[in-house]
Amino acid sequence: MKMTIEELKIENFDLIKTLSQQYILANGSFIEINIPPTQIIDNFNTLSGTRPRLKSLGIYIVISLKNIYIKLNQQLCIQIVNQYIHGIGWHDLQYICFFDINPSNVYIHIVFNRVTPEGKLIDIKYLGANWQQYEVLRQSCSRILENPANNKYLQSRCNCCS
């Protein structure tokens, strides 16, 4: 499986509307995901509005998982995302997540608010995934892919091969 992580700063949260028209809205934190995209954007703007001089309001991450040998569903992708976000320490940020799930490729789109609910700010000076983030993603995926309950190839192994 090939993994890529792309991180970009975003000036506003209009991207949420575009993503909601193209992909499956799957998960979020500090946000109700069952409301219309315009209300989600308003909620993001309300939080970032606590830092009025902020120019880049958010961070947009695209995670690509290519050549996957098992079929990932939405629930398994949510588990991967949750483990990844906790692993990189951004679980205290407001975010919304979209999936584009194909038979052998998965694209995960995450929009983060740079302002935490406590009013702190995430620095964008160091955007760009580093090796630690790739390791966290690899471990997150491995926990899902190597679980026999999710992987028919591991289920079919006989006891003598275990």
PDB file of C-alpha atoms in Angstrom:
ATOM      1  CA  MET A   1       0.000   0.000   0.000  1.00  0.00           C
ATOM      2  CA  LYS A   2       1.237   3.468  -0.867  1.00  0.00           C
ATOM      3  CA  MET A   3       0.432   6.363   1.509  1.00  0.00           C
ATOM      4  CA  THR A   4       0.709  10.090   0.957  1.00  0.00           C
ATOM      5  CA  ILE A   5      -0.171  12.971   3.241  1.00  0.00           C
ATOM      6  CA  GLU A   6      -0.611  16.454   1.803  1.00  0.00           C
ATOM      7  CA  GLU A   7      -1.082  19.423   4.138  1.00  0.00           C
ATOM      8  CA  LEU A   8      -2.152  22.876   2.989  1.00  0.00           C
ATOM      9  CA  LYS A   9      -3.163  26.065   4.738  1.00  0.00           C
ATOM     10  CA  ILE A  10      -6.564  27.431   3.785  1.00  0.00           C
ATOM     11  CA  GLU A  11      -7.755  31.032   3.976  1.00  0.00           C
ATOM     12  CA  ASN A  12     -11.410  30.169   4.698  1.00  0.00           C
ATOM     13  CA  PHE A  13     -13.723  27.204   5.133  1.00  0.00           C
ATOM     14  CA  ASP A  14     -15.592  27.379   1.807  1.00  0.00           C
ATOM     15  CA  LEU A  15     -13.778  24.176   0.859  1.00  0.00           C
ATOM     16  CA  ILE A  16     -16.169  22.341   3.192  1.00  0.00           C
ATOM     17  CA  LYS A  17     -19.079  23.093   0.849  1.00  0.00           C
ATOM     18  CA  THR A  18     -17.137  21.838  -2.180  1.00  0.00           C
ATOM     19  CA  LEU A  19     -16.042  18.654  -0.396  1.00  0.00           C
ATOM     20  CA  SER A  20     -19.588  17.970   0.837  1.00  0.00           C
ATOM     21  CA  GLN A  21     -20.838  18.010  -2.754  1.00  0.00           C
ATOM     22  CA  GLN A  22     -18.216  15.517  -3.941  1.00  0.00           C
ATOM     23  CA  TYR A  23     -17.507  13.107  -1.083  1.00  0.00           C
ATOM     24  CA  ILE A  24     -19.046  11.245   1.855  1.00  0.00           C
ATOM     25  CA  LEU A  25     -19.228  13.401   4.981  1.00  0.00           C
ATOM     26  CA  ALA A  26     -18.082  10.893   7.555  1.00  0.00           C
ATOM     27  CA  ASN A  27     -16.873  12.314  10.808  1.00  0.00           C
ATOM     28  CA  GLY A  28     -16.052  15.400  12.789  1.00  0.00           C
ATOM     29  CA  SER A  29     -15.026  16.736  16.148  1.00  0.00           C
ATOM     30  CA  PHE A  30     -16.448  19.706  18.043  1.00  0.00           C
ATOM     31  CA  ILE A  31     -19.033  19.945  15.260  1.00  0.00           C
ATOM     32  CA  GLU A  32     -22.433  18.440  14.457  1.00  0.00           C
ATOM     33  CA  ILE A  33     -22.003  16.739  11.082  1.00  0.00           C
ATOM     34  CA  ASN A  34     -25.724  16.258  10.422  1.00  0.00           C
ATOM     35  CA  ILE A  35     -26.366  19.946   9.765  1.00  0.00           C
ATOM     36  CA  PRO A  36     -26.145  21.669   6.353  1.00  0.00           C
ATOM     37  CA  PRO A  37     -22.643  22.544   5.106  1.00  0.00           C
ATOM     38  CA  THR A  38     -23.350  26.276   5.400  1.00  0.00           C
ATOM     39  CA  GLN A  39     -24.041  25.854   9.120  1.00  0.00           C
ATOM     40  CA  ILE A  40     -20.889  23.768   9.528  1.00  0.00           C
ATOM     41  CA  ILE A  41     -18.916  26.563   7.870  1.00  0.00           C
ATOM     42  CA  ASP A  42     -20.598  29.102  10.180  1.00  0.00           C
ATOM     43  CA  ASN A  43     -19.559  27.021  13.210  1.00  0.00           C
ATOM     44  CA  PHE A  44     -15.961  26.876  11.961  1.00  0.00           C
ATOM     45  CA  ASN A  45     -16.005  30.636  11.342  1.00  0.00           C
ATOM     46  CA  THR A  46     -17.415  31.309  14.804  1.00  0.00           C
ATOM     47  CA  LEU A  47     -14.528  29.473  16.448  1.00  0.00           C
ATOM     48  CA  SER A  48     -11.841  31.006  14.243  1.00  0.00           C
ATOM     49  CA  GLY A  49     -13.491  34.411  14.795  1.00  0.00           C
ATOM     50  CA  THR A  50     -12.128  34.334  18.340  1.00  0.00           C
ATOM     51  CA  ARG A  51      -8.780  35.151  16.681  1.00  0.00           C
ATOM     52  CA  PRO A  52      -9.867  38.073  14.430  1.00  0.00           C
ATOM     53  CA  ARG A  53      -6.427  38.871  12.935  1.00  0.00           C
ATOM     54  CA  LEU A  54      -5.933  35.331  11.675  1.00  0.00           C
ATOM     55  CA  LYS A  55      -5.420  35.156   7.888  1.00  0.00           C
ATOM     56  CA  SER A  56      -5.159  31.402   7.258  1.00  0.00           C
ATOM     57  CA  LEU A  57      -8.098  29.961   9.159  1.00  0.00           C
ATOM     58  CA  GLY A  58      -7.591  26.270   8.632  1.00  0.00           C
ATOM     59  CA  ILE A  59      -5.518  23.332   7.540  1.00  0.00           C
ATOM     60  CA  TYR A  60      -6.593  20.965   4.781  1.00  0.00           C
ATOM     61  CA  ILE A  61      -5.129  17.467   4.762  1.00  0.00           C
ATOM     62  CA  VAL A  62      -5.535  14.870   2.031  1.00  0.00           C
ATOM     63  CA  ILE A  63      -4.470  11.348   2.920  1.00  0.00           C
ATOM     64  CA  SER A  64      -4.204   8.937  -0.006  1.00  0.00           C
ATOM     65  CA  LEU A  65      -4.114   5.198   0.563  1.00  0.00           C
ATOM     66  CA  LYS A  66      -3.444   3.454  -2.733  1.00  0.00           C
ATOM     67  CA  ASN A  67      -3.228  -0.184  -3.758  1.00  0.00           C
ATOM     68  CA  ILE A  68      -5.091  -1.411  -0.687  1.00  0.00           C
ATOM     69  CA  TYR A  69      -5.457  -5.193  -0.693  1.00  0.00           C
ATOM     70  CA  ILE A  70      -8.611  -5.304   1.453  1.00  0.00           C
ATOM     71  CA  LYS A  71     -11.888  -3.476   1.052  1.00  0.00           C
ATOM     72  CA  LEU A  72     -12.123  -0.591   3.498  1.00  0.00           C
ATOM     73  CA  ASN A  73     -15.562   0.654   4.447  1.00  0.00           C
ATOM     74  CA  GLN A  74     -16.531   3.948   6.031  1.00  0.00           C
ATOM     75  CA  GLN A  75     -16.341   2.599   9.597  1.00  0.00           C
ATOM     76  CA  LEU A  76     -12.811   1.234   9.124  1.00  0.00           C
ATOM     77  CA  CYS A  77     -11.716   4.540   7.567  1.00  0.00           C
ATOM     78  CA  ILE A  78     -13.133   6.416  10.567  1.00  0.00           C
ATOM     79  CA  GLN A  79     -11.043   4.191  12.849  1.00  0.00           C
ATOM     80  CA  ILE A  80      -7.908   4.953  10.807  1.00  0.00           C
ATOM     81  CA  VAL A  81      -8.619   8.700  10.909  1.00  0.00           C
ATOM     82  CA  ASN A  82      -9.319   8.707  14.654  1.00  0.00           C
ATOM     83  CA  GLN A  83      -6.102   6.826  15.405  1.00  0.00           C
ATOM     84  CA  TYR A  84      -4.124   9.102  13.079  1.00  0.00           C
ATOM     85  CA  ILE A  85      -5.525  12.341  14.535  1.00  0.00           C
ATOM     86  CA  HIS A  86      -4.887  11.165  18.098  1.00  0.00           C
ATOM     87  CA  GLY A  87      -1.420   9.975  17.088  1.00  0.00           C
ATOM     88  CA  ILE A  88      -0.397  13.381  15.728  1.00  0.00           C
ATOM     89  CA  GLY A  89      -1.959  15.136  18.716  1.00  0.00           C
ATOM     90  CA  TRP A  90      -4.649  17.111  16.875  1.00  0.00           C
ATOM     91  CA  HIS A  91      -7.626  15.434  18.581  1.00  0.00           C
ATOM     92  CA  ASP A  92      -8.362  18.677  20.430  1.00  0.00           C
ATOM     93  CA  LEU A  93      -9.032  20.562  17.174  1.00  0.00           C
ATOM     94  CA  GLN A  94     -12.345  21.127  15.450  1.00  0.00           C
ATOM     95  CA  TYR A  95     -12.336  19.133  12.225  1.00  0.00           C
ATOM     96  CA  ILE A  96     -14.561  17.592   9.620  1.00  0.00           C
ATOM     97  CA  CYS A  97     -13.688  14.573   7.510  1.00  0.00           C
ATOM     98  CA  PHE A  98     -14.782  13.361   4.069  1.00  0.00           C
ATOM     99  CA  PHE A  99     -14.079  10.054   2.329  1.00  0.00           C
ATOM    100  CA  ASP A 100     -13.699   9.004  -1.278  1.00  0.00           C
ATOM    101  CA  ILE A 101     -13.650   5.204  -1.060  1.00  0.00           C
ATOM    102  CA  ASN A 102     -12.829   3.152  -4.162  1.00  0.00           C
ATOM    103  CA  PRO A 103     -12.104  -0.596  -4.400  1.00  0.00           C
ATOM    104  CA  SER A 104      -8.308  -0.283  -4.040  1.00  0.00           C
ATOM    105  CA  ASN A 105      -7.821   3.414  -3.191  1.00  0.00           C
ATOM    106  CA  VAL A 106      -9.108   5.620  -0.379  1.00  0.00           C
ATOM    107  CA  TYR A 107      -8.817   9.386  -0.186  1.00  0.00           C
ATOM    108  CA  ILE A 108      -9.436  11.051   3.160  1.00  0.00           C
ATOM    109  CA  HIS A 109     -10.074  14.794   3.215  1.00  0.00           C
ATOM    110  CA  ILE A 110      -9.833  16.534   6.583  1.00  0.00           C
ATOM    111  CA  VAL A 111     -10.445  20.225   7.258  1.00  0.00           C
ATOM    112  CA  PHE A 112      -9.075  21.421  10.597  1.00  0.00           C
ATOM    113  CA  ASN A 113      -9.772  24.700  12.326  1.00  0.00           C
ATOM    114  CA  ARG A 114      -6.453  26.217  13.458  1.00  0.00           C
ATOM    115  CA  VAL A 115      -8.101  27.659  16.555  1.00  0.00           C
ATOM    116  CA  THR A 116      -8.683  25.206  19.397  1.00  0.00           C
ATOM    117  CA  PRO A 117     -11.878  25.382  21.462  1.00  0.00           C
ATOM    118  CA  GLU A 118      -9.671  26.872  24.215  1.00  0.00           C
ATOM    119  CA  GLY A 119      -8.588  29.684  21.868  1.00  0.00           C
ATOM    120  CA  LYS A 120      -5.035  28.437  21.227  1.00  0.00           C
ATOM    121  CA  LEU A 121      -3.594  28.488  17.731  1.00  0.00           C
ATOM    122  CA  ILE A 122      -1.937  25.759  15.645  1.00  0.00           C
ATOM    123  CA  ASP A 123       1.172  27.088  13.915  1.00  0.00           C
ATOM    124  CA  ILE A 124       1.233  26.533  10.135  1.00  0.00           C
ATOM    125  CA  LYS A 125       4.933  27.274   9.871  1.00  0.00           C
ATOM    126  CA  TYR A 126       5.717  23.558   9.853  1.00  0.00           C
ATOM    127  CA  LEU A 127       3.047  22.308   7.444  1.00  0.00           C
ATOM    128  CA  GLY A 128       4.107  19.341   5.406  1.00  0.00           C
ATOM    129  CA  ALA A 129       3.972  15.802   6.697  1.00  0.00           C
ATOM    130  CA  ASN A 130       7.135  14.526   8.355  1.00  0.00           C
ATOM    131  CA  TRP A 131       8.299  10.956   8.892  1.00  0.00           C
ATOM    132  CA  GLN A 132       6.624  10.779  12.311  1.00  0.00           C
ATOM    133  CA  GLN A 133       3.223  11.516  10.761  1.00  0.00           C
ATOM    134  CA  TYR A 134       3.793   8.827   8.143  1.00  0.00           C
ATOM    135  CA  GLU A 135       4.718   6.389  10.899  1.00  0.00           C
ATOM    136  CA  VAL A 136       1.540   7.247  12.830  1.00  0.00           C
ATOM    137  CA  LEU A 137      -0.517   6.727   9.650  1.00  0.00           C
ATOM    138  CA  ARG A 138       1.264   3.450   8.899  1.00  0.00           C
ATOM    139  CA  GLN A 139       0.538   2.185  12.409  1.00  0.00           C
ATOM    140  CA  SER A 140      -3.085   3.336  12.195  1.00  0.00           C
ATOM    141  CA  CYS A 141      -3.574   1.485   8.920  1.00  0.00           C
ATOM    142  CA  SER A 142      -1.720  -1.612  10.153  1.00  0.00           C
ATOM    143  CA  ARG A 143      -4.030  -1.954  13.160  1.00  0.00           C
ATOM    144  CA  ILE A 144      -6.989  -2.110  10.770  1.00  0.00           C
ATOM    145  CA  LEU A 145      -5.460  -4.061   7.880  1.00  0.00           C
ATOM    146  CA  GLU A 146      -3.766  -6.677  10.081  1.00  0.00           C
ATOM    147  CA  ASN A 147      -6.885  -7.361  12.135  1.00  0.00           C
ATOM    148  CA  PRO A 148      -8.223 -10.770  10.993  1.00  0.00           C
ATOM    149  CA  ALA A 149     -11.801  -9.550  11.448  1.00  0.00           C
ATOM    150  CA  ASN A 150     -11.206  -7.000   8.658  1.00  0.00           C
ATOM    151  CA  ASN A 151      -8.877  -8.999   6.431  1.00  0.00           C
ATOM    152  CA  LYS A 152     -10.182 -12.092   4.649  1.00  0.00           C
ATOM    153  CA  TYR A 153      -6.613 -13.100   3.745  1.00  0.00           C
ATOM    154  CA  LEU A 154      -5.716 -13.396   7.427  1.00  0.00           C
ATOM    155  CA  GLN A 155      -9.005 -15.179   8.195  1.00  0.00           C
ATOM    156  CA  SER A 156      -8.262 -17.945   5.690  1.00  0.00           C
ATOM    157  CA  ARG A 157      -4.855 -18.893   7.099  1.00  0.00           C
ATOM    158  CA  CYS A 158      -4.776 -22.258   8.746  1.00  0.00           C
ATOM    159  CA  ASN A 159      -3.620 -22.754  12.334  1.00  0.00           C
ATOM    160  CA  CYS A 160      -0.345 -24.321  11.215  1.00  0.00           C
ATOM    161  CA  CYS A 161       0.609 -21.043   9.435  1.00  0.00           C
ATOM    162  CA  SER A 162      -0.129 -18.786  12.384  1.00  0.00           C
TER     163      SER A 162
END
